[in-house]
Amino acid sequence: MSNATALLAFARETLEIELTEAQRLLARLDDNFVCACELLLNCRGKAVISGIGKSGHIGKKIAASLASTGTPSFFVHPAEALHGDLGMIGADDVVVFISYSGRAKELDLILPLLAENNIPVIAITGGKESPLALAAACVLDISVEREACPMGLAPTSSAVNTLMMGDALAMALMRQRGSTPKTLHAPIRAAAWARAC
């Protein structure tokens, strides 16, 4: 097999695995998704997105997508949260925590603090019985049977599922609010976007 043939075969296999796992997400859109949307629609504060590692990188994108489509949102890194940034989270906020395992060590300290302050948590996780899932008001299941990584180490299929679930949330919220270009782009956003374009 030539280098070109092998490279294309590897790429196709990666995409096929990720597409298969992404297709499985459709069957998981249930009452938990509705619960998450209702929490965010009724939120009087902001959606606070948090995650570590690849989940954190995708969390930043989800926060940006939510903010630009009508759901005030920002990202807080879990490690920084434990060093003072928990103060950024207000009583009227909703926290969306992303962790594939649902067992990130930072959760052991953060989740009880959120519970003490009655701040609801939405979990985006593959660990349906994890501490994160058990502490959450709503659990968005992004579990996969197989990562595209041949060693099963790099978050690949699970990362795609996380991103897609975030997009599904952002688009569902935007459409449920009946957003239009006029209502969506408040003056400050409209001015910023106009300058950027």
PDB file of C-alpha atoms in Angstrom, residues 22 25-26 58 61-62 142 157-171:
ATOM      1  CA  ALA A  22     -22.397  10.844  15.806  1.00  0.00           C
ATOM      2  CA  LEU A  25     -26.564  10.787  19.242  1.00  0.00           C
ATOM      3  CA  LEU A  26     -29.943  11.145  17.531  1.00  0.00           C
ATOM      4  CA  ILE A  58     -14.627  22.286  23.051  1.00  0.00           C
ATOM      5  CA  LYS A  61     -16.336  26.854  21.488  1.00  0.00           C
ATOM      6  CA  ILE A  62     -19.719  25.939  22.990  1.00  0.00           C
ATOM      7  CA  ILE A 142     -22.301  11.753  24.477  1.00  0.00           C
ATOM      8  CA  SER A 157     -15.430  10.400  18.348  1.00  0.00           C
ATOM      9  CA  SER A 158     -16.307  11.605  21.848  1.00  0.00           C
ATOM     10  CA  ALA A 159     -14.952  15.075  21.058  1.00  0.00           C
ATOM     11  CA  VAL A 160     -17.101  15.258  17.921  1.00  0.00           C
ATOM     12  CA  ASN A 161     -20.153  14.150  19.905  1.00  0.00           C
ATOM     13  CA  THR A 162     -19.480  16.826  22.515  1.00  0.00           C
ATOM     14  CA  LEU A 163     -19.214  19.519  19.869  1.00  0.00           C
ATOM     15  CA  MET A 164     -22.384  18.356  18.143  1.00  0.00           C
ATOM     16  CA  MET A 165     -24.353  18.271  21.397  1.00  0.00           C
ATOM     17  CA  GLY A 166     -23.223  21.823  22.102  1.00  0.00           C
ATOM     18  CA  ASP A 167     -24.336  22.943  18.653  1.00  0.00           C
ATOM     19  CA  ALA A 168     -27.679  21.187  19.119  1.00  0.00           C
ATOM     20  CA  LEU A 169     -28.199  23.091  22.379  1.00  0.00           C
ATOM     21  CA  ALA A 170     -27.258  26.456  20.886  1.00  0.00           C
ATOM     22  CA  MET A 171     -29.470  26.050  17.824  1.00  0.00           C
TER      23      MET A 171
END
